[in-house]
PDB file of C-alpha atoms in Angstrom:
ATOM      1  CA  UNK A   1      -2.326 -28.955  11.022  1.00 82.00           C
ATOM      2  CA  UNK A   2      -0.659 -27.298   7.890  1.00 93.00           C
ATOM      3  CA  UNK A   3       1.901 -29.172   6.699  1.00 97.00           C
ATOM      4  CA  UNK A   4       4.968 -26.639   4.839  1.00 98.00           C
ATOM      5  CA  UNK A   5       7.691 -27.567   2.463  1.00 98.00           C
ATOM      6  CA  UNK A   6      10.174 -24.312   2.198  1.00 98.00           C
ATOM      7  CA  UNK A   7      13.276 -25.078  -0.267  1.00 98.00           C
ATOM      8  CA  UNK A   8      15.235 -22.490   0.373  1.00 97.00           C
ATOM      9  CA  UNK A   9      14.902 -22.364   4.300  1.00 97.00           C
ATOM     10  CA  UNK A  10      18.101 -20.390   5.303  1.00 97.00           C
ATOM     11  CA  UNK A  11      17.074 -17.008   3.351  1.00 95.00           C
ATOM     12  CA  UNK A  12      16.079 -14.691   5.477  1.00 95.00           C
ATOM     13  CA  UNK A  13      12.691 -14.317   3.731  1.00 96.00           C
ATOM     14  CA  UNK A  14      12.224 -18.140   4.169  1.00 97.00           C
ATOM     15  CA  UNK A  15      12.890 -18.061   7.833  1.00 97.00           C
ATOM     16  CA  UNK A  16      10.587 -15.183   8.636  1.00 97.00           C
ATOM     17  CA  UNK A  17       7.939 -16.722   6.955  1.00 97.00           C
ATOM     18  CA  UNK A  18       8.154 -20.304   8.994  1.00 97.00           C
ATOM     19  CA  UNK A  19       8.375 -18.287  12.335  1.00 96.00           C
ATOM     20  CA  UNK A  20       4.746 -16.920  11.210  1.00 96.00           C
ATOM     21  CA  UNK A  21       4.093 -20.348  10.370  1.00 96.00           C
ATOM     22  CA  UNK A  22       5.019 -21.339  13.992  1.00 95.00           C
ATOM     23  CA  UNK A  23       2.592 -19.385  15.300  1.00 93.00           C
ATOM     24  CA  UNK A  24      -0.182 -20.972  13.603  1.00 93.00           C
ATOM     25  CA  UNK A  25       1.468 -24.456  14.648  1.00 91.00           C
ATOM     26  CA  UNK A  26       2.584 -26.043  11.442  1.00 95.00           C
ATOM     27  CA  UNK A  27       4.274 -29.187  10.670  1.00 96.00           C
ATOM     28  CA  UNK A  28       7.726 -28.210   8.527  1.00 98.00           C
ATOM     29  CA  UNK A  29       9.751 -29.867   6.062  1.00 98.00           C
ATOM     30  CA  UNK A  30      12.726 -27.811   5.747  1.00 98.00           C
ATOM     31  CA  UNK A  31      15.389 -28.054   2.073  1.00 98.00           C
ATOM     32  CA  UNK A  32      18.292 -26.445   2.213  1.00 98.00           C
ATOM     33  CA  UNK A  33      22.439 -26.682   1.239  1.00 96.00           C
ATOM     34  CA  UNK A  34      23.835 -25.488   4.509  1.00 97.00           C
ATOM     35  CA  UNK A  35      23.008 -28.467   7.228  1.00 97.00           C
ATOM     36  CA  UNK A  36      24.353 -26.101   9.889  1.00 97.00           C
ATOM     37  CA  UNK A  37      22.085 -23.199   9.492  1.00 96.00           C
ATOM     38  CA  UNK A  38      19.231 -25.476   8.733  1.00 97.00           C
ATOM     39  CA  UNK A  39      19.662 -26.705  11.983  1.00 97.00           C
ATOM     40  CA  UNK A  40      19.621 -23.288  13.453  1.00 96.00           C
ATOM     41  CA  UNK A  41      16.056 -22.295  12.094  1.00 96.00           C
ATOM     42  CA  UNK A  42      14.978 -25.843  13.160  1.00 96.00           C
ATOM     43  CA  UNK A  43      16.390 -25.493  16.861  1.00 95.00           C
ATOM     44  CA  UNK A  44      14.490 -21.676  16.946  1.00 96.00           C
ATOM     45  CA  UNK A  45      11.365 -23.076  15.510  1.00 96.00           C
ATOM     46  CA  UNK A  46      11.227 -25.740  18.044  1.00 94.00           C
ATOM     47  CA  UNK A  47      11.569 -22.955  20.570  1.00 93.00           C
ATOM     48  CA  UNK A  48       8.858 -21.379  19.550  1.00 93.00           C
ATOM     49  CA  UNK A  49       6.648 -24.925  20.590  1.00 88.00           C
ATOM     50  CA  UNK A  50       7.050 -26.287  16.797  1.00 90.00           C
ATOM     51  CA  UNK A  51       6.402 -30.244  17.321  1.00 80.00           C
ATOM     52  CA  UNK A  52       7.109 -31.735  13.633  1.00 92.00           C
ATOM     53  CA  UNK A  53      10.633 -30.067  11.875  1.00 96.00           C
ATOM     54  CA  UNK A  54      11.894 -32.050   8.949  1.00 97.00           C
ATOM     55  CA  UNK A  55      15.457 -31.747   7.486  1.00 98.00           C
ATOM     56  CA  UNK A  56      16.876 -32.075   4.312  1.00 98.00           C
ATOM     57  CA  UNK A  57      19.914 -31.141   2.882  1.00 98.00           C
ATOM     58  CA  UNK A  58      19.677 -30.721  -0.771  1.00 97.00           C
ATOM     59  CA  UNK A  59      21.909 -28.288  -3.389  1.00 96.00           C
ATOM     60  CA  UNK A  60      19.169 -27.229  -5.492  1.00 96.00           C
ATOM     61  CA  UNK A  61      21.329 -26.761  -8.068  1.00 95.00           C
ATOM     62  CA  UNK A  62      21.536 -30.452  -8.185  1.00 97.00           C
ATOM     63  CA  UNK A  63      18.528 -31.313 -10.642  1.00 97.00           C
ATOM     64  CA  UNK A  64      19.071 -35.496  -9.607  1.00 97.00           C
ATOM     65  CA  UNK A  65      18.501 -34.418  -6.212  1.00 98.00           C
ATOM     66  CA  UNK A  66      14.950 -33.128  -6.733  1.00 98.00           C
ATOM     67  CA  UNK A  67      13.367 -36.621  -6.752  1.00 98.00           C
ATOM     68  CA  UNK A  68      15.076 -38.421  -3.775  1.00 98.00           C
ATOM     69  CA  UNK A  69      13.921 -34.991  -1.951  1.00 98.00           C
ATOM     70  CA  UNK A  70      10.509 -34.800  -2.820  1.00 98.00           C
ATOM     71  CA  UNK A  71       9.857 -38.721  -2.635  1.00 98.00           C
ATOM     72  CA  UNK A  72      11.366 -38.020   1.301  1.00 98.00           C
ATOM     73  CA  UNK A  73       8.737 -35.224   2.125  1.00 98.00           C
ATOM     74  CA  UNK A  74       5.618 -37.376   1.152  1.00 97.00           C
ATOM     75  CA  UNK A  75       7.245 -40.061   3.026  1.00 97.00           C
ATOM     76  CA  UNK A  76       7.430 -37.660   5.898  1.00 97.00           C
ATOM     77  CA  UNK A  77       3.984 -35.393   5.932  1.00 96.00           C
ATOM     78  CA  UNK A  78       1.849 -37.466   3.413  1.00 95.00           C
ATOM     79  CA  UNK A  79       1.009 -34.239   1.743  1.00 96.00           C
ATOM     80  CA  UNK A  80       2.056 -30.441   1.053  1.00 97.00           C
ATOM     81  CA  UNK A  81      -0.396 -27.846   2.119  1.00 97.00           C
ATOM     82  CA  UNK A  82       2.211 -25.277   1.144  1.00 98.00           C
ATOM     83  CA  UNK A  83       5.579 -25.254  -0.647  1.00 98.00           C
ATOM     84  CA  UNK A  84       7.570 -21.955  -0.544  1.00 98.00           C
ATOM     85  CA  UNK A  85      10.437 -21.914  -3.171  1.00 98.00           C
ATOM     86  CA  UNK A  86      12.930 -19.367  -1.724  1.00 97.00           C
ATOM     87  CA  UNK A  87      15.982 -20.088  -3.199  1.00 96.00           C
ATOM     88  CA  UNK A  88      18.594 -17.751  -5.246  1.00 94.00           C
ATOM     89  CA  UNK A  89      21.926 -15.993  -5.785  1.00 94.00           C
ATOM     90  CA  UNK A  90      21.908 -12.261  -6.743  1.00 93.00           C
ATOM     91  CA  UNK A  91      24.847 -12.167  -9.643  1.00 93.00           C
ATOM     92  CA  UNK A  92      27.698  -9.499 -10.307  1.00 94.00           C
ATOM     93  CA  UNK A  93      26.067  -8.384 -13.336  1.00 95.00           C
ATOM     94  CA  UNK A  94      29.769  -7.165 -14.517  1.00 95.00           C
ATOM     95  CA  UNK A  95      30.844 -10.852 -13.901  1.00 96.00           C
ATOM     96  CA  UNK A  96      28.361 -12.086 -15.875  1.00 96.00           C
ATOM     97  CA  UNK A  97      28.672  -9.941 -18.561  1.00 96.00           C
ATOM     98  CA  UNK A  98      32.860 -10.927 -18.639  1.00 97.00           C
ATOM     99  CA  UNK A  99      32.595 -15.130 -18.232  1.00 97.00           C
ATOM    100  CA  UNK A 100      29.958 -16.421 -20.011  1.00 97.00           C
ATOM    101  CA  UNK A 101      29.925 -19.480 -17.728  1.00 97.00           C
ATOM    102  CA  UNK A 102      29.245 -17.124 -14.941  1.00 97.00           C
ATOM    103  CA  UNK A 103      26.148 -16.233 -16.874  1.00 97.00           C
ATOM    104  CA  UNK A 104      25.000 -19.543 -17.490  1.00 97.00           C
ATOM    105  CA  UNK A 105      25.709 -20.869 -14.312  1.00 97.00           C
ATOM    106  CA  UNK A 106      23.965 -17.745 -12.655  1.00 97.00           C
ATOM    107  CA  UNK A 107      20.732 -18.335 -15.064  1.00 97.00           C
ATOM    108  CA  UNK A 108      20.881 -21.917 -13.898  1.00 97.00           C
ATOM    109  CA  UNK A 109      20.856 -21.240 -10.423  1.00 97.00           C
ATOM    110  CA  UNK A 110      17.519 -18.519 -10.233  1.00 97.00           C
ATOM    111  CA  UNK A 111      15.588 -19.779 -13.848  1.00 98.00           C
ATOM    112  CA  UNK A 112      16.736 -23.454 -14.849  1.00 98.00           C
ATOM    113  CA  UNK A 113      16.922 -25.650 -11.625  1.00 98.00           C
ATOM    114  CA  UNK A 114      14.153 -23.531 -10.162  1.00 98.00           C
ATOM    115  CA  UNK A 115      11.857 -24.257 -13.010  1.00 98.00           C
ATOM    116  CA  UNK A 116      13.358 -28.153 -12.580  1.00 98.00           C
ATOM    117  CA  UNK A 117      11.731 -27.816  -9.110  1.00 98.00           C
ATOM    118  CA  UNK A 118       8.858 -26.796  -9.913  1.00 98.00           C
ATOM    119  CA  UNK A 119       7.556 -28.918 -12.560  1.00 98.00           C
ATOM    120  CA  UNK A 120       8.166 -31.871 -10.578  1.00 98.00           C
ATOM    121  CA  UNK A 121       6.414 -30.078  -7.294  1.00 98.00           C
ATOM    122  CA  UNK A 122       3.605 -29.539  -9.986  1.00 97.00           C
ATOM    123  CA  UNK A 123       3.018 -33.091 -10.978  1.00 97.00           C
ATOM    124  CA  UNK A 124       2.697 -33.692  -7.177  1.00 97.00           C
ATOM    125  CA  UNK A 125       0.032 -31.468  -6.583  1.00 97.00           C
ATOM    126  CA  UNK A 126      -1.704 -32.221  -9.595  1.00 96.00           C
ATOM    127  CA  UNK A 127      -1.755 -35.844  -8.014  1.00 96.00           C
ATOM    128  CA  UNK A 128      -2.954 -34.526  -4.401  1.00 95.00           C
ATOM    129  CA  UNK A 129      -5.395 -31.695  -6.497  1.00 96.00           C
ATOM    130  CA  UNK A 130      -4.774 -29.670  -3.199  1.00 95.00           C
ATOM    131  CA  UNK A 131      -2.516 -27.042  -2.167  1.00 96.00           C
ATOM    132  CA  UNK A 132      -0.663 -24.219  -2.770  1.00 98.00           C
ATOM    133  CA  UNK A 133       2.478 -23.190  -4.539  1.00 98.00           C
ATOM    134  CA  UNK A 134       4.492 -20.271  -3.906  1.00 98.00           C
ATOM    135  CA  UNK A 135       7.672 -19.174  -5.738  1.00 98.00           C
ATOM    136  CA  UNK A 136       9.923 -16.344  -4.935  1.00 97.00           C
ATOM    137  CA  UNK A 137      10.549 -14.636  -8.307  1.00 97.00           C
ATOM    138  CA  UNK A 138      11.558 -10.762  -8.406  1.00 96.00           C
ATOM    139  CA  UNK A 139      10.058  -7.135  -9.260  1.00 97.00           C
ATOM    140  CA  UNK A 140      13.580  -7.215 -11.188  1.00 96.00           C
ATOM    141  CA  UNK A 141      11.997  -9.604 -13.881  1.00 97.00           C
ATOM    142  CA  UNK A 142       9.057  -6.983 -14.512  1.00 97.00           C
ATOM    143  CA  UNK A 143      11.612  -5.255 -17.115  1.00 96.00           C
ATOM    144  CA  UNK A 144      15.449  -5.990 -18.132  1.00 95.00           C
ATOM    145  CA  UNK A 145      17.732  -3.142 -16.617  1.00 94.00           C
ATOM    146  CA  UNK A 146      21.364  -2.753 -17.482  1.00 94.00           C
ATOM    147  CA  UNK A 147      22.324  -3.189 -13.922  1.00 92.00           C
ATOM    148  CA  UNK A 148      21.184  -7.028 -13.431  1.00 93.00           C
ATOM    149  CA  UNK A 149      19.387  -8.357 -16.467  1.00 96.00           C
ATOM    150  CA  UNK A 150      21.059 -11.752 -16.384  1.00 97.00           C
ATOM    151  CA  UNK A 151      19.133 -11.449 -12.688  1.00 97.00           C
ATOM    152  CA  UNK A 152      16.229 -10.355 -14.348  1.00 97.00           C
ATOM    153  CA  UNK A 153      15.833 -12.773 -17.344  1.00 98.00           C
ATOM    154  CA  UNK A 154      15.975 -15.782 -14.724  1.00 98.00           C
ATOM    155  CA  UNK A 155      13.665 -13.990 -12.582  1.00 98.00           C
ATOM    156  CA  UNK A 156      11.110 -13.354 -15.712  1.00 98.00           C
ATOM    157  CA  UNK A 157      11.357 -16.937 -16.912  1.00 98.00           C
ATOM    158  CA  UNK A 158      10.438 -18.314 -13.526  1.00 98.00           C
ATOM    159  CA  UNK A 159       7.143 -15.228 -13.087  1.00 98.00           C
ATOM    160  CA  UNK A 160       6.208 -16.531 -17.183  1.00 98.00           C
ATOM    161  CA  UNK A 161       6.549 -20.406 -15.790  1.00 98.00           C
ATOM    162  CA  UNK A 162       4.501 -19.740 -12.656  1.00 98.00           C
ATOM    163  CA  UNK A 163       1.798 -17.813 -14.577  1.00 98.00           C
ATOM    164  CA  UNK A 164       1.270 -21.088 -16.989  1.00 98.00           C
ATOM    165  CA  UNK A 165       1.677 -23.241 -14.299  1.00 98.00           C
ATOM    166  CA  UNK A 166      -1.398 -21.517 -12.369  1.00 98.00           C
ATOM    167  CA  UNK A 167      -3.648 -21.803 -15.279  1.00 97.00           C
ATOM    168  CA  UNK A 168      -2.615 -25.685 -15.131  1.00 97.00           C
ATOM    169  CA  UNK A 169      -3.328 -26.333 -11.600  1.00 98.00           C
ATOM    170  CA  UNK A 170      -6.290 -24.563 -11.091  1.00 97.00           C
ATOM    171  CA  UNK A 171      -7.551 -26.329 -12.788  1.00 96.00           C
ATOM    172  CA  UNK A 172      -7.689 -29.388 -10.546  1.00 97.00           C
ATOM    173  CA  UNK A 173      -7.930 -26.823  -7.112  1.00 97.00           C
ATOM    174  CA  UNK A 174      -3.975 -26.145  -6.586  1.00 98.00           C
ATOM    175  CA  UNK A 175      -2.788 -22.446  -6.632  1.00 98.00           C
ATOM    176  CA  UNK A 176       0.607 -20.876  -7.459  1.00 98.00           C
ATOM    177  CA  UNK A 177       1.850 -17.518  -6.336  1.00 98.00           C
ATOM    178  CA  UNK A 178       4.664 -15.429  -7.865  1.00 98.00           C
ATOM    179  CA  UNK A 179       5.978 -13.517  -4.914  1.00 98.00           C
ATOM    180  CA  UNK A 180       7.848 -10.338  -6.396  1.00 97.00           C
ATOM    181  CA  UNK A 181      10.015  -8.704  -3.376  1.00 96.00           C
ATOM    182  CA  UNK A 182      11.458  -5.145  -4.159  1.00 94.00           C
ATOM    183  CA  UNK A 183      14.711  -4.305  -1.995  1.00 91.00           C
ATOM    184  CA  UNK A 184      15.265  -6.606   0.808  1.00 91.00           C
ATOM    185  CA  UNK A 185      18.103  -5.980   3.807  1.00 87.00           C
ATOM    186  CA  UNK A 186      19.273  -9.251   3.629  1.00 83.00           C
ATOM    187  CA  UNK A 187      22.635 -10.976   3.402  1.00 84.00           C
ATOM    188  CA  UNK A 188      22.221 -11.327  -0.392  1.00 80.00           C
ATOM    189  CA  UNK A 189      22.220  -7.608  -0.142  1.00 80.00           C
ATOM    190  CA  UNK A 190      24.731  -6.571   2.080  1.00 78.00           C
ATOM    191  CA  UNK A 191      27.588  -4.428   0.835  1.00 76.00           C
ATOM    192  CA  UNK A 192      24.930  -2.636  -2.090  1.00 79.00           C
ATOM    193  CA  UNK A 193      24.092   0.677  -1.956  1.00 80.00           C
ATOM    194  CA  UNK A 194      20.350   0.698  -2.102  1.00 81.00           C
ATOM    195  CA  UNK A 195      17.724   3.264  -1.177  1.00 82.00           C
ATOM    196  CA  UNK A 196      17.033   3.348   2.254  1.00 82.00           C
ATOM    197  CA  UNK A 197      13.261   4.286   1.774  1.00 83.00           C
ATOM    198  CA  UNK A 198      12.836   1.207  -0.405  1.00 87.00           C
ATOM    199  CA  UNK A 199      14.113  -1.488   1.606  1.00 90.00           C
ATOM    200  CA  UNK A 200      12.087  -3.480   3.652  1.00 92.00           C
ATOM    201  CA  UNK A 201      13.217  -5.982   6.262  1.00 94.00           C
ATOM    202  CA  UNK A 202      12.479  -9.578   5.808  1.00 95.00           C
ATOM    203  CA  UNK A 203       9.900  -9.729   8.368  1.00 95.00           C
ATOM    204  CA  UNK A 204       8.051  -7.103   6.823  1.00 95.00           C
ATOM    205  CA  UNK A 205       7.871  -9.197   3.251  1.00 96.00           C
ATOM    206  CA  UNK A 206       6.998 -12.307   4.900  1.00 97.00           C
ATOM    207  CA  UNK A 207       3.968 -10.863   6.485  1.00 96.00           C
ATOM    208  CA  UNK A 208       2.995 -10.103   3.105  1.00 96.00           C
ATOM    209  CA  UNK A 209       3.884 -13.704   1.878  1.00 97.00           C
ATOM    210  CA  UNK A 210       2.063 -15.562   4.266  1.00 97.00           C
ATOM    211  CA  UNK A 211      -1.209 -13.007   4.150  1.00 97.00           C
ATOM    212  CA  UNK A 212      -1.400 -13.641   0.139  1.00 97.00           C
ATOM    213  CA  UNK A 213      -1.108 -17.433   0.545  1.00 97.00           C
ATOM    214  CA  UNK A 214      -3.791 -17.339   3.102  1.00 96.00           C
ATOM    215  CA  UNK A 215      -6.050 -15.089   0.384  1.00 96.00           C
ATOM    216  CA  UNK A 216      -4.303 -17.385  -2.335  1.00 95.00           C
ATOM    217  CA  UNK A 217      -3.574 -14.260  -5.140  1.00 97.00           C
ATOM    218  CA  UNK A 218      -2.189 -14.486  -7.749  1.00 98.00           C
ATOM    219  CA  UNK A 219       0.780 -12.518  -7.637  1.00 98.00           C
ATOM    220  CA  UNK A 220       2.185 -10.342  -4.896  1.00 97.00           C
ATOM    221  CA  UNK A 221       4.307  -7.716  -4.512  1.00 97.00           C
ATOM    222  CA  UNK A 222       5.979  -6.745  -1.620  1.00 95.00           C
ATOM    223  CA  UNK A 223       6.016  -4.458  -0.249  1.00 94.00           C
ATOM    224  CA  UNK A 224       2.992  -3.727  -1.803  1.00 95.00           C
ATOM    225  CA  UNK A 225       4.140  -0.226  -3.042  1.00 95.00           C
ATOM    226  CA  UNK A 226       6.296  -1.933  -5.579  1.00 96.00           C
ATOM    227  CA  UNK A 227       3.332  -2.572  -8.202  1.00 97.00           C
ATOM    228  CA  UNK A 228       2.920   1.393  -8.295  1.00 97.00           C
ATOM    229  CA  UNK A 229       7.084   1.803  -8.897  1.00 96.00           C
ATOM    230  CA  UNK A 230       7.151  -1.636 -11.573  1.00 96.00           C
ATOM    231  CA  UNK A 231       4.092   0.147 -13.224  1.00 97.00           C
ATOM    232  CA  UNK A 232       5.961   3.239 -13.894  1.00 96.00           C
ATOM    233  CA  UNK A 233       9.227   1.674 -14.718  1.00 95.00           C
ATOM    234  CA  UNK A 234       7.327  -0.345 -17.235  1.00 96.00           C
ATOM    235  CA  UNK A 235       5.689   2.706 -18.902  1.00 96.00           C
ATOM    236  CA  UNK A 236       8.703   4.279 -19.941  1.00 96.00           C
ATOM    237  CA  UNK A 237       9.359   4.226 -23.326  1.00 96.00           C
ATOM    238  CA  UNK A 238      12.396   2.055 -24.919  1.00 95.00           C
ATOM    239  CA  UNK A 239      14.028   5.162 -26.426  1.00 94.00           C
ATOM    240  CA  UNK A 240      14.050   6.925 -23.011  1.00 95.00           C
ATOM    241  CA  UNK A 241      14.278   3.758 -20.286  1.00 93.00           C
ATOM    242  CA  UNK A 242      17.397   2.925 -22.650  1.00 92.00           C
ATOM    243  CA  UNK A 243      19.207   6.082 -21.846  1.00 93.00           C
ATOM    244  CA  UNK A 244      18.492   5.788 -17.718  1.00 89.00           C
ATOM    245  CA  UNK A 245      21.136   3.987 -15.224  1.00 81.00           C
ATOM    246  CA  UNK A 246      18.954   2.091 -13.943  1.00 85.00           C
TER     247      UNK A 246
END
């Protein structure tokens, strides 16, 4: 039986991903801030003839929480056959740009306590030399754009982490995936006016997650087309891409 940490486990993302899960009859340890809706993906995961569904509620904001969290899931499944870090705000880049402490707090939240997480999840499966890691990041950390670069600069300094981290663990037979969605409809995106075309639902990514975990790559996008769009945006020249409203 696989046994599945998911920090994180409210997103949308996160929750499609443990209903595939279900299906293959995992045993869960589920980290989130919200003890009600946790509950809710527990009670539908049970429905679906899950046996073993841990709960923790944890801010992962809260760096001094990491330990007493961790230290609880080994108690619980003895070992992580996957972790799935899924946590993160999406920041009024006008905000940001106005308070600094808005900025820093926003940076915090998707870069600092996220790369917190992760070392210490590292050390673990360096100890267990077994596993795999996978971390959320975003296509919008490919290249800074004027419309959420705070976003973006979290975003790249957790894809640059997990990319050193990988070379780290492989080395003793752990793997880490950067998973870098495009446009999701979820309810961190509600309310923004996004291209219909390029939004995909969060069923649609997590098939994608839990394939490339299975095939353990390196880094996925999803949906897949977004490696063709991040290639493009990523050949445009500075003098031009700094003219586009992007």
């Amino acid at each position: 039986m696989k046994r599945v940490m998911i920090v994180g486990a409210t997103s949308a993302i996160a929750a499609a991903c443990a209903r595939r899960w279900a299906a293959q009859g995992c045993e869960f340890f589920l980290v989130a801030r919200n003890a009600e809706k946790l509950e809710r993906i527990a009670h539908d995961l049970r429905v679906r003839g899950v046996g073993e569904v841990t709960l923790h509620t944890m801010d992962a904001t809260d760096l001094k929480a990491h330990p007493t969290m961790l230290k609880r899931c080994i108690d619980t499944m003895q070992r992580i056959d996957v972790a799935l870090v899924a946590y993160g705000t999406l920041p009024d880049q006008y905000a940001c740009e106005r308070d600094v402490s808005t900025a820093v707090q926003e940076f915090n939240n998707n870069g600092v306590s996220v790369i917190a997480l992760l070392s210490l999840l590292a050390n673990r499966f360096e100890a267990q030399a077994h596993g795999t890691l996978a971390v959320i990041s975003s296509v919008a950390g490919d290249r800074g754009r004027p419309s959420n670069y705070l976003y973006g600069a979290a975003k790249a300094a957790v894809s640059a982490f997990c990319e050193g981290l990988r070379g780290r663990l492989f080395r003793v037979g752990a793997h880490v995936i950067t998973i870098k969605p495009g446009f999701v409809d979820s309810p961190m995106t509600a309310g923004l006016k996004l291209p219909r075309l390029l939004v995909a639902t969060p069923d649609q990514v997590a098939r994608r997650i839990v394939s490339a975990i299975e095939r353990r790559v390196c880094t996925q996008y999803t949906p897949g087309y977004w490696a063709l769009i991040i290639l493009i945006i990523k050949s445009i020249p500075q003098p031009i891409f700094k003219r586009l409203k992007l």
